[in-house]
Every structure is written in structure tokens, then in C-alpha cells.
PDB file of C-alpha atoms in Angstrom:
ATOM      1  CA  MET A   1     176.395 -33.725  -2.832  1.00 43.00           C
ATOM      2  CA  ALA A   2     176.386 -36.896  -4.957  1.00 43.00           C
ATOM      3  CA  PRO A   3     175.015 -40.020  -3.297  1.00 46.00           C
ATOM      4  CA  HIS A   4     177.621 -42.521  -2.170  1.00 45.00           C
ATOM      5  CA  LYS A   5     177.856 -45.517  -4.502  1.00 47.00           C
ATOM      6  CA  ALA A   6     178.423 -48.871  -2.903  1.00 44.00           C
ATOM      7  CA  PRO A   7     181.408 -50.805  -4.308  1.00 42.00           C
ATOM      8  CA  ASP A   8     180.505 -53.186  -7.111  1.00 45.00           C
ATOM      9  CA  SER A   9     181.496 -56.544  -5.672  1.00 45.00           C
ATOM     10  CA  SER A  10     181.052 -58.346  -8.995  1.00 52.00           C
ATOM     11  CA  ARG A  11     183.510 -56.026 -10.740  1.00 56.00           C
ATOM     12  CA  ARG A  12     185.946 -56.405  -7.852  1.00 56.00           C
ATOM     13  CA  SER A  13     185.655 -60.178  -8.109  1.00 86.00           C
ATOM     14  CA  ASP A  14     186.254 -60.061 -11.876  1.00 87.00           C
ATOM     15  CA  ARG A  15     189.383 -57.973 -11.368  1.00 90.00           C
ATOM     16  CA  SER A  16     190.657 -60.350  -8.711  1.00 91.00           C
ATOM     17  CA  ARG A  17     189.909 -63.395 -10.831  1.00 92.00           C
ATOM     18  CA  ARG A  18     191.719 -61.869 -13.817  1.00 92.00           C
ATOM     19  CA  ALA A  19     194.706 -60.989 -11.621  1.00 94.00           C
ATOM     20  CA  ILE A  20     194.815 -64.581 -10.356  1.00 95.00           C
ATOM     21  CA  TYR A  21     194.650 -65.966 -13.907  1.00 94.00           C
ATOM     22  CA  ASP A  22     197.511 -63.722 -15.019  1.00 93.00           C
ATOM     23  CA  ALA A  23     199.606 -64.524 -11.957  1.00 94.00           C
ATOM     24  CA  ALA A  24     199.101 -68.274 -12.317  1.00 93.00           C
ATOM     25  CA  LEU A  25     200.045 -68.300 -15.998  1.00 91.00           C
ATOM     26  CA  ALA A  26     203.078 -66.085 -15.430  1.00 91.00           C
ATOM     27  CA  LEU A  27     204.382 -68.202 -12.554  1.00 92.00           C
ATOM     28  CA  VAL A  28     203.909 -71.554 -14.255  1.00 88.00           C
ATOM     29  CA  GLY A  29     205.767 -70.210 -17.265  1.00 83.00           C
ATOM     30  CA  GLU A  30     208.614 -68.817 -15.178  1.00 87.00           C
ATOM     31  CA  THR A  31     209.096 -71.539 -12.585  1.00 86.00           C
ATOM     32  CA  GLY A  32     207.230 -74.584 -13.913  1.00 83.00           C
ATOM     33  CA  TYR A  33     204.137 -76.334 -12.616  1.00 84.00           C
ATOM     34  CA  ARG A  34     205.661 -78.021  -9.575  1.00 84.00           C
ATOM     35  CA  ARG A  35     207.266 -74.871  -8.154  1.00 90.00           C
ATOM     36  CA  THR A  36     204.131 -72.787  -8.653  1.00 91.00           C
ATOM     37  CA  THR A  37     202.150 -72.544  -5.410  1.00 93.00           C
ATOM     38  CA  ILE A  38     198.854 -71.111  -4.251  1.00 94.00           C
ATOM     39  CA  GLU A  39     200.817 -68.791  -1.958  1.00 95.00           C
ATOM     40  CA  GLY A  40     202.926 -67.571  -4.852  1.00 95.00           C
ATOM     41  CA  ILE A  41     199.887 -66.989  -7.057  1.00 95.00           C
ATOM     42  CA  ALA A  42     198.133 -65.067  -4.279  1.00 95.00           C
ATOM     43  CA  ALA A  43     201.166 -62.878  -3.637  1.00 95.00           C
ATOM     44  CA  ARG A  44     201.645 -62.152  -7.330  1.00 95.00           C
ATOM     45  CA  ALA A  45     197.952 -61.365  -7.823  1.00 94.00           C
ATOM     46  CA  GLY A  46     197.758 -59.194  -4.716  1.00 94.00           C
ATOM     47  CA  VAL A  47     194.969 -61.222  -3.109  1.00 94.00           C
ATOM     48  CA  GLY A  48     194.647 -63.326   0.000  1.00 93.00           C
ATOM     49  CA  LYS A  49     195.315 -67.039  -0.187  1.00 92.00           C
ATOM     50  CA  GLN A  50     191.813 -67.722   1.116  1.00 92.00           C
ATOM     51  CA  THR A  51     190.357 -65.858  -1.854  1.00 92.00           C
ATOM     52  CA  ILE A  52     191.864 -68.471  -4.154  1.00 94.00           C
ATOM     53  CA  TYR A  53     190.739 -71.393  -2.008  1.00 92.00           C
ATOM     54  CA  ARG A  54     187.225 -69.945  -1.928  1.00 92.00           C
ATOM     55  CA  TRP A  55     187.004 -70.188  -5.728  1.00 92.00           C
ATOM     56  CA  TRP A  56     189.192 -73.197  -6.544  1.00 91.00           C
ATOM     57  CA  PRO A  57     189.942 -76.455  -4.712  1.00 88.00           C
ATOM     58  CA  SER A  58     193.550 -76.796  -5.892  1.00 86.00           C
ATOM     59  CA  LYS A  59     196.467 -75.306  -7.780  1.00 87.00           C
ATOM     60  CA  ALA A  60     195.652 -77.525 -10.756  1.00 85.00           C
ATOM     61  CA  ALA A  61     192.113 -76.145 -10.889  1.00 86.00           C
ATOM     62  CA  VAL A  62     193.397 -72.553 -10.878  1.00 91.00           C
ATOM     63  CA  LEU A  63     195.873 -73.188 -13.663  1.00 88.00           C
ATOM     64  CA  MET A  64     193.469 -75.163 -15.791  1.00 86.00           C
ATOM     65  CA  GLU A  65     190.792 -72.469 -15.605  1.00 90.00           C
ATOM     66  CA  ALA A  66     193.369 -69.754 -16.274  1.00 91.00           C
ATOM     67  CA  PHE A  67     194.646 -71.615 -19.304  1.00 86.00           C
ATOM     68  CA  LEU A  68     191.155 -72.275 -20.658  1.00 86.00           C
ATOM     69  CA  ASP A  69     190.387 -68.583 -20.249  1.00 88.00           C
ATOM     70  CA  LEU A  70     193.566 -67.710 -22.144  1.00 83.00           C
ATOM     71  CA  ALA A  71     192.639 -70.081 -24.971  1.00 78.00           C
ATOM     72  CA  THR A  72     189.113 -68.634 -25.130  1.00 79.00           C
ATOM     73  CA  ARG A  73     190.422 -65.091 -25.342  1.00 78.00           C
ATOM     74  CA  ALA A  74     192.857 -66.098 -28.095  1.00 72.00           C
ATOM     75  CA  ALA A  75     189.977 -67.602 -30.099  1.00 68.00           C
ATOM     76  CA  GLU A  76     187.853 -64.497 -29.609  1.00 69.00           C
ATOM     77  CA  GLU A  77     190.695 -62.220 -30.709  1.00 67.00           C
ATOM     78  CA  ALA A  78     191.070 -64.302 -33.866  1.00 58.00           C
ATOM     79  CA  GLY A  79     187.635 -62.994 -34.838  1.00 51.00           C
ATOM     80  CA  PRO A  80     184.459 -64.664 -36.152  1.00 44.00           C
ATOM     81  CA  GLN A  81     184.564 -67.005 -39.095  1.00 46.00           C
ATOM     82  CA  ALA A  82     183.501 -65.866 -42.523  1.00 38.00           C
ATOM     83  CA  GLY A  83     179.765 -65.403 -42.832  1.00 36.00           C
ATOM     84  CA  GLY A  84     179.388 -65.057 -39.078  1.00 36.00           C
ATOM     85  CA  ALA A  85     179.763 -68.796 -38.473  1.00 39.00           C
ATOM     86  CA  GLU A  86     180.630 -70.095 -35.065  1.00 49.00           C
ATOM     87  CA  TYR A  87     184.250 -70.694 -34.171  1.00 61.00           C
ATOM     88  CA  GLY A  88     185.645 -73.689 -35.985  1.00 78.00           C
ATOM     89  CA  ILE A  89     187.681 -74.795 -38.975  1.00 91.00           C
ATOM     90  CA  PRO A  90     186.444 -72.930 -42.069  1.00 92.00           C
ATOM     91  CA  ASP A  91     184.825 -74.861 -44.883  1.00 94.00           C
ATOM     92  CA  THR A  92     185.467 -73.000 -48.134  1.00 95.00           C
ATOM     93  CA  GLY A  93     185.377 -76.157 -50.213  1.00 93.00           C
ATOM     94  CA  ASP A  94     189.187 -76.172 -50.436  1.00 96.00           C
ATOM     95  CA  LEU A  95     190.262 -78.610 -47.722  1.00 96.00           C
ATOM     96  CA  ALA A  96     194.006 -78.038 -48.124  1.00 96.00           C
ATOM     97  CA  ALA A  97     193.646 -74.257 -47.881  1.00 97.00           C
ATOM     98  CA  ASP A  98     191.361 -74.525 -44.857  1.00 96.00           C
ATOM     99  CA  LEU A  99     193.714 -76.857 -42.987  1.00 96.00           C
ATOM    100  CA  LYS A 100     196.766 -74.758 -43.825  1.00 97.00           C
ATOM    101  CA  LEU A 101     195.006 -71.676 -42.469  1.00 95.00           C
ATOM    102  CA  VAL A 102     194.278 -73.412 -39.166  1.00 94.00           C
ATOM    103  CA  LEU A 103     197.704 -75.036 -38.795  1.00 96.00           C
ATOM    104  CA  ARG A 104     199.427 -71.730 -39.507  1.00 96.00           C
ATOM    105  CA  ALA A 105     197.336 -70.134 -36.751  1.00 91.00           C
ATOM    106  CA  THR A 106     198.355 -72.995 -34.447  1.00 92.00           C
ATOM    107  CA  VAL A 107     202.014 -72.345 -35.265  1.00 95.00           C
ATOM    108  CA  ASP A 108     201.561 -68.672 -34.378  1.00 93.00           C
ATOM    109  CA  GLU A 109     199.865 -69.615 -31.113  1.00 88.00           C
ATOM    110  CA  LEU A 110     202.558 -72.087 -30.079  1.00 91.00           C
ATOM    111  CA  ASN A 111     205.276 -69.561 -30.911  1.00 92.00           C
ATOM    112  CA  ASP A 112     203.557 -66.791 -28.941  1.00 88.00           C
ATOM    113  CA  PRO A 113     205.507 -66.360 -25.654  1.00 82.00           C
ATOM    114  CA  LEU A 114     202.255 -65.637 -23.807  1.00 80.00           C
ATOM    115  CA  MET A 115     200.863 -69.032 -24.803  1.00 83.00           C
ATOM    116  CA  GLU A 116     204.027 -71.091 -25.154  1.00 86.00           C
ATOM    117  CA  ALA A 117     205.294 -71.070 -21.569  1.00 83.00           C
ATOM    118  CA  PRO A 118     202.076 -72.170 -19.800  1.00 84.00           C
ATOM    119  CA  THR A 119     201.188 -74.590 -22.610  1.00 85.00           C
ATOM    120  CA  ARG A 120     204.581 -76.262 -22.392  1.00 86.00           C
ATOM    121  CA  ALA A 121     204.487 -76.404 -18.583  1.00 83.00           C
ATOM    122  CA  LEU A 122     201.009 -77.933 -18.410  1.00 82.00           C
ATOM    123  CA  THR A 123     201.730 -80.343 -21.267  1.00 85.00           C
ATOM    124  CA  ALA A 124     204.889 -81.586 -19.574  1.00 83.00           C
ATOM    125  CA  GLU A 125     203.201 -81.952 -16.187  1.00 82.00           C
ATOM    126  CA  GLY A 126     200.262 -83.755 -17.770  1.00 84.00           C
ATOM    127  CA  ILE A 127     202.650 -86.478 -18.935  1.00 87.00           C
ATOM    128  CA  VAL A 128     203.599 -87.403 -15.362  1.00 86.00           C
ATOM    129  CA  ASP A 129     200.349 -86.415 -13.630  1.00 85.00           C
ATOM    130  CA  ALA A 130     197.678 -88.654 -15.158  1.00 87.00           C
ATOM    131  CA  LYS A 131     194.775 -86.780 -13.561  1.00 86.00           C
ATOM    132  CA  LEU A 132     195.957 -83.386 -14.751  1.00 84.00           C
ATOM    133  CA  GLY A 133     196.745 -84.833 -18.174  1.00 87.00           C
ATOM    134  CA  ALA A 134     193.254 -86.303 -18.496  1.00 90.00           C
ATOM    135  CA  GLU A 135     191.679 -82.979 -17.524  1.00 87.00           C
ATOM    136  CA  PHE A 136     193.889 -81.145 -20.018  1.00 86.00           C
ATOM    137  CA  VAL A 137     192.732 -83.496 -22.782  1.00 90.00           C
ATOM    138  CA  GLU A 138     189.057 -83.409 -21.798  1.00 90.00           C
ATOM    139  CA  LYS A 139     188.687 -79.669 -21.332  1.00 86.00           C
ATOM    140  CA  LEU A 140     191.080 -78.284 -23.912  1.00 85.00           C
ATOM    141  CA  LEU A 141     192.292 -80.781 -26.502  1.00 89.00           C
ATOM    142  CA  ASP A 142     189.163 -82.835 -27.194  1.00 92.00           C
ATOM    143  CA  PRO A 143     186.964 -79.816 -28.061  1.00 90.00           C
ATOM    144  CA  GLN A 144     189.643 -78.587 -30.479  1.00 89.00           C
ATOM    145  CA  LEU A 145     190.138 -82.018 -32.045  1.00 94.00           C
ATOM    146  CA  ALA A 146     186.382 -82.331 -32.531  1.00 94.00           C
ATOM    147  CA  LEU A 147     186.587 -79.361 -34.921  1.00 94.00           C
ATOM    148  CA  TYR A 148     189.014 -81.312 -37.106  1.00 96.00           C
ATOM    149  CA  VAL A 149     186.753 -84.359 -37.067  1.00 96.00           C
ATOM    150  CA  THR A 150     183.797 -82.242 -38.222  1.00 95.00           C
ATOM    151  CA  ARG A 151     185.784 -80.669 -41.058  1.00 96.00           C
ATOM    152  CA  LEU A 152     187.310 -83.964 -42.219  1.00 96.00           C
ATOM    153  CA  ARG A 153     183.926 -85.702 -42.226  1.00 96.00           C
ATOM    154  CA  ALA A 154     182.532 -82.904 -44.373  1.00 96.00           C
ATOM    155  CA  ALA A 155     185.434 -83.457 -46.763  1.00 96.00           C
ATOM    156  CA  GLN A 156     184.631 -87.176 -46.891  1.00 95.00           C
ATOM    157  CA  GLU A 157     181.012 -86.419 -47.723  1.00 95.00           C
ATOM    158  CA  ALA A 158     182.225 -84.131 -50.517  1.00 95.00           C
ATOM    159  CA  GLY A 159     184.397 -86.913 -51.925  1.00 94.00           C
ATOM    160  CA  GLN A 160     187.662 -85.148 -51.065  1.00 94.00           C
ATOM    161  CA  LEU A 161     188.932 -87.853 -48.701  1.00 95.00           C
ATOM    162  CA  ARG A 162     188.908 -91.619 -48.743  1.00 93.00           C
ATOM    163  CA  PRO A 163     185.562 -92.822 -47.383  1.00 93.00           C
ATOM    164  CA  ASP A 164     187.286 -95.480 -45.270  1.00 93.00           C
ATOM    165  CA  ALA A 165     189.605 -93.015 -43.512  1.00 94.00           C
ATOM    166  CA  ASP A 166     189.051 -92.608 -39.770  1.00 96.00           C
ATOM    167  CA  PRO A 167     188.846 -88.828 -39.156  1.00 95.00           C
ATOM    168  CA  ARG A 168     190.201 -89.231 -35.613  1.00 95.00           C
ATOM    169  CA  ILE A 169     193.336 -90.930 -36.946  1.00 95.00           C
ATOM    170  CA  ALA A 170     193.541 -88.610 -39.938  1.00 95.00           C
ATOM    171  CA  LEU A 171     193.649 -85.506 -37.740  1.00 95.00           C
ATOM    172  CA  GLU A 172     196.622 -86.955 -35.873  1.00 96.00           C
ATOM    173  CA  LEU A 173     198.567 -86.943 -39.150  1.00 95.00           C
ATOM    174  CA  LEU A 174     198.136 -83.173 -39.044  1.00 96.00           C
ATOM    175  CA  ILE A 175     198.505 -82.404 -35.346  1.00 95.00           C
ATOM    176  CA  ALA A 176     201.119 -84.908 -34.164  1.00 95.00           C
ATOM    177  CA  PRO A 177     204.068 -83.715 -36.324  1.00 96.00           C
ATOM    178  CA  LEU A 178     203.428 -80.117 -35.309  1.00 95.00           C
ATOM    179  CA  THR A 179     203.257 -81.032 -31.623  1.00 93.00           C
ATOM    180  CA  HIS A 180     206.353 -83.241 -31.827  1.00 94.00           C
ATOM    181  CA  ARG A 181     208.500 -80.508 -33.371  1.00 96.00           C
ATOM    182  CA  TRP A 182     207.225 -77.900 -30.915  1.00 94.00           C
ATOM    183  CA  LEU A 183     207.475 -79.995 -27.757  1.00 91.00           C
ATOM    184  CA  LEU A 184     210.932 -81.412 -28.450  1.00 92.00           C
ATOM    185  CA  ARG A 185     212.260 -78.306 -30.240  1.00 94.00           C
ATOM    186  CA  THR A 186     213.784 -80.489 -32.952  1.00 95.00           C
ATOM    187  CA  LEU A 187     213.524 -77.785 -35.647  1.00 96.00           C
ATOM    188  CA  PRO A 188     211.847 -74.373 -36.048  1.00 96.00           C
ATOM    189  CA  LEU A 189     208.047 -74.348 -36.132  1.00 96.00           C
ATOM    190  CA  THR A 190     207.076 -72.407 -39.255  1.00 97.00           C
ATOM    191  CA  HIS A 191     204.188 -71.767 -41.618  1.00 98.00           C
ATOM    192  CA  ALA A 192     206.089 -73.580 -44.362  1.00 98.00           C
ATOM    193  CA  TYR A 193     206.319 -76.673 -42.178  1.00 97.00           C
ATOM    194  CA  ALA A 194     202.575 -76.504 -41.442  1.00 97.00           C
ATOM    195  CA  ASP A 195     201.813 -76.291 -45.170  1.00 97.00           C
ATOM    196  CA  THR A 196     204.049 -79.282 -45.892  1.00 97.00           C
ATOM    197  CA  ILE A 197     202.312 -81.371 -43.222  1.00 97.00           C
ATOM    198  CA  VAL A 198     198.946 -80.698 -44.876  1.00 97.00           C
ATOM    199  CA  ASP A 199     200.294 -81.597 -48.329  1.00 96.00           C
ATOM    200  CA  TYR A 200     201.862 -84.832 -47.098  1.00 95.00           C
ATOM    201  CA  ALA A 201     198.832 -85.867 -45.050  1.00 95.00           C
ATOM    202  CA  LEU A 202     196.276 -85.169 -47.760  1.00 94.00           C
ATOM    203  CA  GLY A 203     198.425 -87.055 -50.254  1.00 92.00           C
ATOM    204  CA  GLY A 204     197.861 -90.186 -48.205  1.00 89.00           C
ATOM    205  CA  LEU A 205     194.210 -89.447 -47.490  1.00 85.00           C
ATOM    206  CA  ALA A 206     193.126 -88.658 -51.045  1.00 85.00           C
ATOM    207  CA  PRO A 207     190.550 -90.961 -52.661  1.00 84.00           C
ATOM    208  CA  ARG A 208     192.128 -93.915 -54.451  1.00 76.00           C
ATOM    209  CA  PRO A 209     191.539 -94.344 -58.189  1.00 74.00           C
TER     210      PRO A 209
END
């Protein structure tokens, strides 16, 4: 008779945590941030409410961690960079091609129903909830924007951009139009639009004769 194996509590906790992540993201996409509750997340995940409170202090903390986990998984599924480099904007020497590659991937991410609903809900809530908005920027946006700064500075050092251009402002020429069109749904968000943004932005950032 095989010996009895004790339940693996760590695996059980991982399953519960994943169920809570999925439930939180699904609910915030379906009902919005304000109508999503700890009770609703617990019921959807099939766990007790106290399980959630044991791991997180608030609904905002649950949703933020769930969203960060979703973003991390999306980056991992995108695969490693060429040459085994760490995740970031590629540097092939062709700045326009590198930026178009990344902006096209951003378009795909924003158009993905799995990402779009929770991203839109948290973005909208962050506008009216200053604390949540600041956390969203600190934990998610700033690390992503830092990748643009690194790539743009490398382009400056290679003489591909004006030396007096501020990389933090320059990246907003790339990101802001994309975000504006997506958030307000003014027009379709497409790869062609992403390519045009890069062409227009780099036209203004090119070294002057």
C-alpha cells in the first residue's frame, strides 16, 4: 500500500492565487472597478473572503497584482529578445524598425480582449483615484517607459536622434497618440497607425543639418 502523501500547501496556494487573479480581472472587465468587490472575487474564484484578506489589504491591491501578473505573463509569452537579451526594446541599429516592432506589439496587446478590459477599467479608475493612478504608473507604466528611454538614449549616442532631445518627452510622441486613440476609441488602432506614429515622431527628432 502506497504511503499517504500530505497535500502540497504551496501548490494549493498557487492555484488559489491564480484563481483569484483570473476572477479579479474578469470581474473588473465585466462590471468595472467600482462594482468589483472582494466578495465577488472570492465567489468567482471559489475561495473564502478571508483568504483574499490574508494575502492582500484591499481590492486595489488584488487587482494591481493580478494585472501586473497578466502583464508579466504576456511579456514572457512574447519570448526572449534576439541573442538571449533581457526583455526590452530591441536594438538592431535600425531605430525606426525597432520602435515599429514594439508599437505593433502594443497595438496587439491593447486590442486583445483579455488585456483590454482590465487595462481600460484600471486606467479609467486611475484618473479619478489618485492613489490607484499613482500605483498604476509606478508599478506598471514607469518600468515600461524606462525601456523607451534606454533605447532612445542609445540612438542619441549613435547619432540617430538630436542630442538635445529629451528622451522622456520623445517617448511621449510615440506612446501618447496610441493611448489617446485607444482610450477614446476615436479610430481603429492598427499596425499601420503605429508605423505612421514612428515615422512622424522620428521626422521631428532626427538630427538637424
